[in-house]
mmCIF file of C-alpha atoms in Angstrom:
data_model
loop_
_atom_site.group_PDB
_atom_site.id
_atom_site.type_symbol
_atom_site.label_atom_id
_atom_site.label_comp_id
_atom_site.label_asym_id
_atom_site.label_seq_id
_atom_site.Cartn_x
_atom_site.Cartn_y
_atom_site.Cartn_z
ATOM 1 C CA UNK A 85 -10.805 19.180 -9.477
ATOM 2 C CA UNK A 86 -9.411 19.689 -13.050
ATOM 3 C CA UNK A 87 -7.405 16.763 -14.291
ATOM 4 C CA UNK A 88 -5.179 16.265 -17.499
ATOM 5 C CA UNK A 89 -6.880 14.090 -19.925
ATOM 6 C CA UNK A 90 -5.677 11.650 -22.676
ATOM 7 C CA UNK A 91 -7.203 10.055 -25.465
ATOM 8 C CA UNK A 92 -7.286 7.399 -26.766
ATOM 9 C CA UNK A 93 -6.799 5.215 -23.618
ATOM 10 C CA UNK A 94 -5.215 2.196 -25.961
ATOM 11 C CA UNK A 95 -3.827 2.585 -29.481
ATOM 12 C CA UNK A 96 -2.793 -0.329 -31.412
ATOM 13 C CA UNK A 97 -0.960 0.291 -34.637
ATOM 14 C CA UNK A 98 1.256 -1.294 -37.326
ATOM 15 C CA UNK A 99 4.918 -0.791 -37.677
ATOM 16 C CA UNK A 100 5.638 2.037 -40.007
ATOM 17 C CA UNK A 101 2.319 3.849 -39.355
ATOM 18 C CA UNK A 102 1.998 7.072 -37.877
ATOM 19 C CA UNK A 103 0.081 7.869 -34.600
ATOM 20 C CA UNK A 104 -1.122 10.866 -32.749
ATOM 21 C CA UNK A 105 -1.586 10.858 -29.252
ATOM 22 C CA UNK A 106 -3.839 13.432 -27.743
ATOM 23 C CA UNK A 107 -3.849 15.264 -24.523
ATOM 24 C CA UNK A 108 -5.919 18.160 -22.900
ATOM 25 C CA UNK A 109 -3.982 19.789 -20.279
ATOM 26 C CA UNK A 110 -5.453 21.503 -17.271
ATOM 27 C CA UNK A 111 -6.947 24.845 -18.775
ATOM 28 C CA UNK A 112 -4.793 27.551 -17.237
ATOM 29 C CA UNK A 113 -1.673 25.587 -17.345
ATOM 30 C CA UNK A 114 1.301 26.938 -19.669
ATOM 31 C CA UNK A 115 3.971 24.152 -19.524
ATOM 32 C CA UNK A 116 3.436 20.889 -21.121
ATOM 33 C CA UNK A 117 5.220 17.715 -20.909
ATOM 34 C CA UNK A 118 5.470 14.156 -22.645
ATOM 35 C CA UNK A 119 6.710 10.964 -20.752
ATOM 36 C CA UNK A 120 6.636 7.377 -21.722
ATOM 37 C CA UNK A 121 7.143 4.144 -19.646
ATOM 38 C CA UNK A 122 8.218 1.045 -21.577
ATOM 39 C CA UNK A 123 6.732 -2.072 -19.758
ATOM 40 C CA UNK A 124 8.875 -2.887 -16.750
ATOM 41 C CA UNK A 125 11.038 0.271 -16.867
ATOM 42 C CA UNK A 126 11.128 3.712 -15.437
ATOM 43 C CA UNK A 127 8.986 6.513 -16.492
ATOM 44 C CA UNK A 128 11.204 8.650 -18.972
ATOM 45 C CA UNK A 129 11.211 12.310 -20.116
ATOM 46 C CA UNK A 130 10.370 12.954 -23.507
ATOM 47 C CA UNK A 131 10.059 16.591 -24.189
ATOM 48 C CA UNK A 132 8.703 19.922 -22.498
ATOM 49 C CA UNK A 133 6.771 22.779 -24.517
ATOM 50 C CA UNK A 134 6.159 26.034 -23.657
ATOM 51 C CA UNK A 135 5.026 29.120 -25.569
ATOM 52 C CA UNK A 136 4.511 27.074 -28.674
ATOM 53 C CA UNK A 137 8.169 25.850 -28.749
ATOM 54 C CA UNK A 138 9.893 22.928 -27.393
ATOM 55 C CA UNK A 139 11.906 23.988 -24.540
ATOM 56 C CA UNK A 140 13.674 20.682 -23.423
ATOM 57 C CA UNK A 141 13.838 17.310 -24.928
ATOM 58 C CA UNK A 142 15.527 14.069 -24.297
ATOM 59 C CA UNK A 143 17.890 12.020 -26.631
ATOM 60 C CA UNK A 144 14.714 9.711 -26.875
ATOM 61 C CA UNK A 145 12.884 12.583 -28.795
ATOM 62 C CA UNK A 146 14.569 12.097 -32.313
ATOM 63 C CA UNK A 147 13.076 13.328 -35.520
ATOM 64 C CA UNK A 148 10.350 10.705 -35.613
ATOM 65 C CA UNK A 149 8.541 12.513 -32.898
ATOM 66 C CA UNK A 150 6.987 15.893 -33.015
ATOM 67 C CA UNK A 151 4.789 17.886 -30.537
ATOM 68 C CA UNK A 152 2.134 20.497 -31.266
ATOM 69 C CA UNK A 153 -0.425 22.525 -29.607
ATOM 70 C CA UNK A 154 -2.913 22.642 -32.498
ATOM 71 C CA UNK A 155 -5.709 24.864 -30.616
ATOM 72 C CA UNK A 156 -6.002 26.217 -27.210
ATOM 73 C CA UNK A 157 -6.909 23.163 -25.448
ATOM 74 C CA UNK A 158 -4.920 20.132 -27.280
ATOM 75 C CA UNK A 159 -1.459 18.963 -26.754
ATOM 76 C CA UNK A 160 -0.426 16.098 -29.149
ATOM 77 C CA UNK A 161 2.421 13.882 -29.652
ATOM 78 C CA UNK A 162 3.037 12.607 -33.163
ATOM 79 C CA UNK A 163 5.224 9.633 -33.751
ATOM 80 C CA UNK A 164 5.657 9.502 -37.741
ATOM 81 C CA UNK A 165 6.808 5.965 -38.315
ATOM 82 C CA UNK A 166 6.461 3.715 -35.369
ATOM 83 C CA UNK A 167 8.739 0.903 -34.419
ATOM 84 C CA UNK A 168 8.245 -2.081 -32.265
ATOM 85 C CA UNK A 169 10.351 -0.283 -29.470
ATOM 86 C CA UNK A 170 7.759 2.512 -29.294
ATOM 87 C CA UNK A 171 5.328 0.389 -27.598
ATOM 88 C CA UNK A 172 4.893 1.884 -24.032
ATOM 89 C CA UNK A 173 2.559 3.775 -22.029
ATOM 90 C CA UNK A 174 2.763 7.574 -22.853
ATOM 91 C CA UNK A 175 1.924 10.247 -20.235
ATOM 92 C CA UNK A 176 1.056 13.687 -20.851
ATOM 93 C CA UNK A 177 1.699 16.108 -17.907
ATOM 94 C CA UNK A 178 1.265 20.028 -17.356
ATOM 95 C CA UNK A 179 2.195 22.857 -14.886
ATOM 96 C CA UNK A 180 1.145 26.215 -14.332
ATOM 97 C CA UNK A 181 4.720 27.396 -14.702
ATOM 98 C CA UNK A 182 8.248 26.333 -14.653
ATOM 99 C CA UNK A 183 8.653 27.635 -11.025
ATOM 100 C CA UNK A 184 5.580 25.550 -9.927
ATOM 101 C CA UNK A 185 7.574 22.175 -9.740
ATOM 102 C CA UNK A 186 4.550 20.013 -9.268
ATOM 103 C CA UNK A 187 3.599 18.532 -12.908
ATOM 104 C CA UNK A 188 0.159 16.985 -13.314
ATOM 105 C CA UNK A 189 -0.115 13.749 -14.890
ATOM 106 C CA UNK A 190 -2.817 12.293 -17.261
ATOM 107 C CA UNK A 191 -3.556 8.641 -17.177
ATOM 108 C CA UNK A 192 -1.678 7.574 -20.142
ATOM 109 C CA UNK A 193 -2.072 6.120 -23.460
ATOM 110 C CA UNK A 194 -1.087 2.595 -24.078
ATOM 111 C CA UNK A 195 0.526 2.410 -27.553
ATOM 112 C CA UNK A 196 0.938 -1.130 -28.843
ATOM 113 C CA UNK A 197 3.154 -1.541 -32.210
ATOM 114 C CA UNK A 198 2.700 -4.770 -33.949
ATOM 115 C CA UNK B 257 23.376 12.587 -14.698
ATOM 116 C CA UNK B 258 20.936 12.195 -12.076
ATOM 117 C CA UNK B 259 19.654 9.113 -11.181
ATOM 118 C CA UNK B 260 16.682 7.714 -8.719
ATOM 119 C CA UNK B 261 16.644 4.263 -7.144
ATOM 120 C CA UNK B 262 13.849 2.456 -5.573
ATOM 121 C CA UNK B 263 15.337 -0.929 -4.269
ATOM 122 C CA UNK B 264 11.791 -2.315 -3.230
ATOM 123 C CA UNK B 265 9.881 -3.635 -6.257
ATOM 124 C CA UNK B 266 7.021 -4.462 -4.093
ATOM 125 C CA UNK B 267 6.009 -4.392 -0.405
ATOM 126 C CA UNK B 268 2.921 -5.349 1.824
ATOM 127 C CA UNK B 269 1.685 -3.767 4.802
ATOM 128 C CA UNK B 270 -1.468 -4.864 7.102
ATOM 129 C CA UNK B 271 -4.111 -2.213 7.095
ATOM 130 C CA UNK B 272 -3.554 0.331 9.890
ATOM 131 C CA UNK B 273 0.050 -0.431 10.307
ATOM 132 C CA UNK B 274 2.816 1.860 9.117
ATOM 133 C CA UNK B 275 5.198 1.265 6.195
ATOM 134 C CA UNK B 276 8.349 2.938 4.629
ATOM 135 C CA UNK B 277 9.163 3.083 1.090
ATOM 136 C CA UNK B 278 13.030 3.736 0.329
ATOM 137 C CA UNK B 279 14.427 5.766 -2.155
ATOM 138 C CA UNK B 280 18.115 6.961 -3.125
ATOM 139 C CA UNK B 281 19.203 9.528 -5.864
ATOM 140 C CA UNK B 282 22.272 10.811 -7.027
ATOM 141 C CA UNK B 283 22.962 14.429 -8.039
ATOM 142 C CA UNK B 284 25.758 16.969 -8.038
ATOM 143 C CA UNK B 285 23.220 19.749 -7.894
ATOM 144 C CA UNK B 286 22.573 21.494 -4.569
ATOM 145 C CA UNK B 287 19.020 23.075 -5.632
ATOM 146 C CA UNK B 288 16.461 20.389 -6.361
ATOM 147 C CA UNK B 289 13.115 18.932 -5.476
ATOM 148 C CA UNK B 290 12.070 15.646 -4.695
ATOM 149 C CA UNK B 291 8.716 13.956 -4.832
ATOM 150 C CA UNK B 292 6.624 10.987 -4.074
ATOM 151 C CA UNK B 293 3.942 10.358 -6.539
ATOM 152 C CA UNK B 294 1.088 7.769 -6.249
ATOM 153 C CA UNK B 295 -0.386 5.705 -9.122
ATOM 154 C CA UNK B 296 -3.440 3.704 -8.288
ATOM 155 C CA UNK B 297 -4.424 0.856 -10.763
ATOM 156 C CA UNK B 298 -5.523 2.384 -14.099
ATOM 157 C CA UNK B 299 -5.363 5.993 -12.646
ATOM 158 C CA UNK B 300 -3.244 8.821 -13.167
ATOM 159 C CA UNK B 301 -0.398 9.733 -11.009
ATOM 160 C CA UNK B 302 -0.931 12.149 -8.439
ATOM 161 C CA UNK B 303 1.521 14.081 -6.167
ATOM 162 C CA UNK B 304 1.691 12.642 -2.695
ATOM 163 C CA UNK B 305 4.230 14.770 -1.278
ATOM 164 C CA UNK B 306 7.064 17.376 -2.186
ATOM 165 C CA UNK B 307 10.356 18.223 -0.727
ATOM 166 C CA UNK B 308 12.623 21.241 -1.303
ATOM 167 C CA UNK B 309 16.070 20.292 -1.089
ATOM 168 C CA UNK B 310 17.036 23.756 0.483
ATOM 169 C CA UNK B 311 14.528 22.988 3.393
ATOM 170 C CA UNK B 312 15.893 20.942 6.431
ATOM 171 C CA UNK B 313 12.444 20.100 7.670
ATOM 172 C CA UNK B 314 11.002 17.008 6.600
ATOM 173 C CA UNK B 315 7.612 17.460 4.775
ATOM 174 C CA UNK B 316 4.307 16.266 5.938
ATOM 175 C CA UNK B 317 0.926 15.793 4.437
ATOM 176 C CA UNK B 318 -1.556 14.107 6.777
ATOM 177 C CA UNK B 319 -0.577 10.237 6.976
ATOM 178 C CA UNK B 320 2.319 10.843 4.664
ATOM 179 C CA UNK B 321 5.653 11.991 5.901
ATOM 180 C CA UNK B 322 9.344 11.635 4.593
ATOM 181 C CA UNK B 323 12.698 11.319 5.936
ATOM 182 C CA UNK B 324 14.953 13.544 3.796
ATOM 183 C CA UNK B 325 18.782 12.933 4.302
ATOM 184 C CA UNK B 326 20.545 15.273 2.106
ATOM 185 C CA UNK B 327 24.104 14.297 2.888
ATOM 186 C CA UNK B 328 22.914 10.455 2.191
ATOM 187 C CA UNK B 329 20.842 11.344 -0.742
ATOM 188 C CA UNK B 330 17.981 9.376 0.826
ATOM 189 C CA UNK B 331 14.227 10.392 0.647
ATOM 190 C CA UNK B 332 12.135 7.965 2.107
ATOM 191 C CA UNK B 333 8.101 7.903 2.525
ATOM 192 C CA UNK B 334 6.515 6.914 5.564
ATOM 193 C CA UNK B 335 2.819 5.882 5.348
ATOM 194 C CA UNK B 336 0.979 5.753 8.871
ATOM 195 C CA UNK B 337 -2.450 4.081 9.550
ATOM 196 C CA UNK B 338 -2.325 2.282 6.268
ATOM 197 C CA UNK B 339 -5.606 2.117 4.481
ATOM 198 C CA UNK B 340 -7.053 0.146 1.608
ATOM 199 C CA UNK B 341 -6.793 3.196 -0.484
ATOM 200 C CA UNK B 342 -3.322 3.483 -0.144
ATOM 201 C CA UNK B 343 -2.849 0.463 -2.344
ATOM 202 C CA UNK B 344 -0.863 1.809 -5.400
ATOM 203 C CA UNK B 345 2.473 2.128 -7.549
ATOM 204 C CA UNK B 346 4.560 4.689 -5.600
ATOM 205 C CA UNK B 347 7.122 6.490 -7.557
ATOM 206 C CA UNK B 348 9.949 8.396 -6.096
ATOM 207 C CA UNK B 349 11.150 11.259 -8.219
ATOM 208 C CA UNK B 350 13.797 14.378 -8.728
ATOM 209 C CA UNK B 351 13.705 17.683 -10.527
ATOM 210 C CA UNK B 352 16.531 20.086 -10.733
ATOM 211 C CA UNK B 353 15.633 23.703 -9.987
ATOM 212 C CA UNK B 354 16.470 24.812 -13.548
ATOM 213 C CA UNK B 355 15.078 21.489 -15.414
ATOM 214 C CA UNK B 356 11.919 20.848 -16.804
ATOM 215 C CA UNK B 357 12.151 17.192 -16.602
ATOM 216 C CA UNK B 358 11.220 14.958 -13.931
ATOM 217 C CA UNK B 359 13.424 11.888 -13.303
ATOM 218 C CA UNK B 360 11.566 8.825 -11.727
ATOM 219 C CA UNK B 361 12.610 5.805 -9.870
ATOM 220 C CA UNK B 362 11.117 2.468 -11.198
ATOM 221 C CA UNK B 363 8.394 2.426 -8.525
ATOM 222 C CA UNK B 364 7.390 0.299 -5.598
ATOM 223 C CA UNK B 365 4.103 -1.540 -5.794
ATOM 224 C CA UNK B 366 2.610 -1.223 -2.271
ATOM 225 C CA UNK B 367 -0.084 -3.944 -1.272
ATOM 226 C CA UNK B 368 -2.314 -3.313 1.856
ATOM 227 C CA UNK B 369 -3.535 -6.425 3.524
ATOM 228 C CA UNK B 370 -6.769 -6.363 5.205
#
């Protein structure tokens, strides 16, 4: 069964550094999402992406964050200058369409900012 | 703003017994979807069951069923004949009909006792 994959599984970085988290959504899906979960807190929506544009974003998704679909398979989340509070598990998800309400999640990337 | 509340951080159940996980939510919308996602240790979240708010009939998927009380804004998950493989974190979640984002509760960690 097709799955969403994410790399790396764990990323450690220094505060102020840029990180790129990578996701490969399910191949025929058209909608892509990023969520994050700070340790001990809820999974929170960051951004949704369709047709090479952001379709919805949360207040968390400020100018430090950007998303891109650089080719036909990858979907990336970039954090330009990481802060300590960016340490979290980041989940990518994809969906065939906006009307198909299930989102399929990847295993997550644990980001640790030192 | 919509919220999802899971008041049971952890629960335990004997193998083969039945367990019910509680969830309440708050919304002013009339058209929405509710989900239970399961996240086994070190694995991705997978959808267990989905309920459309306009449907009065409670959703059922094999050993998993929900008790959807729209007026009370309650959405509990019942797992019958619990199996060791059911041990996981369970997230209750909400999605508005026109929204991209899914809103999650904090999760309930379910332990299955052999």
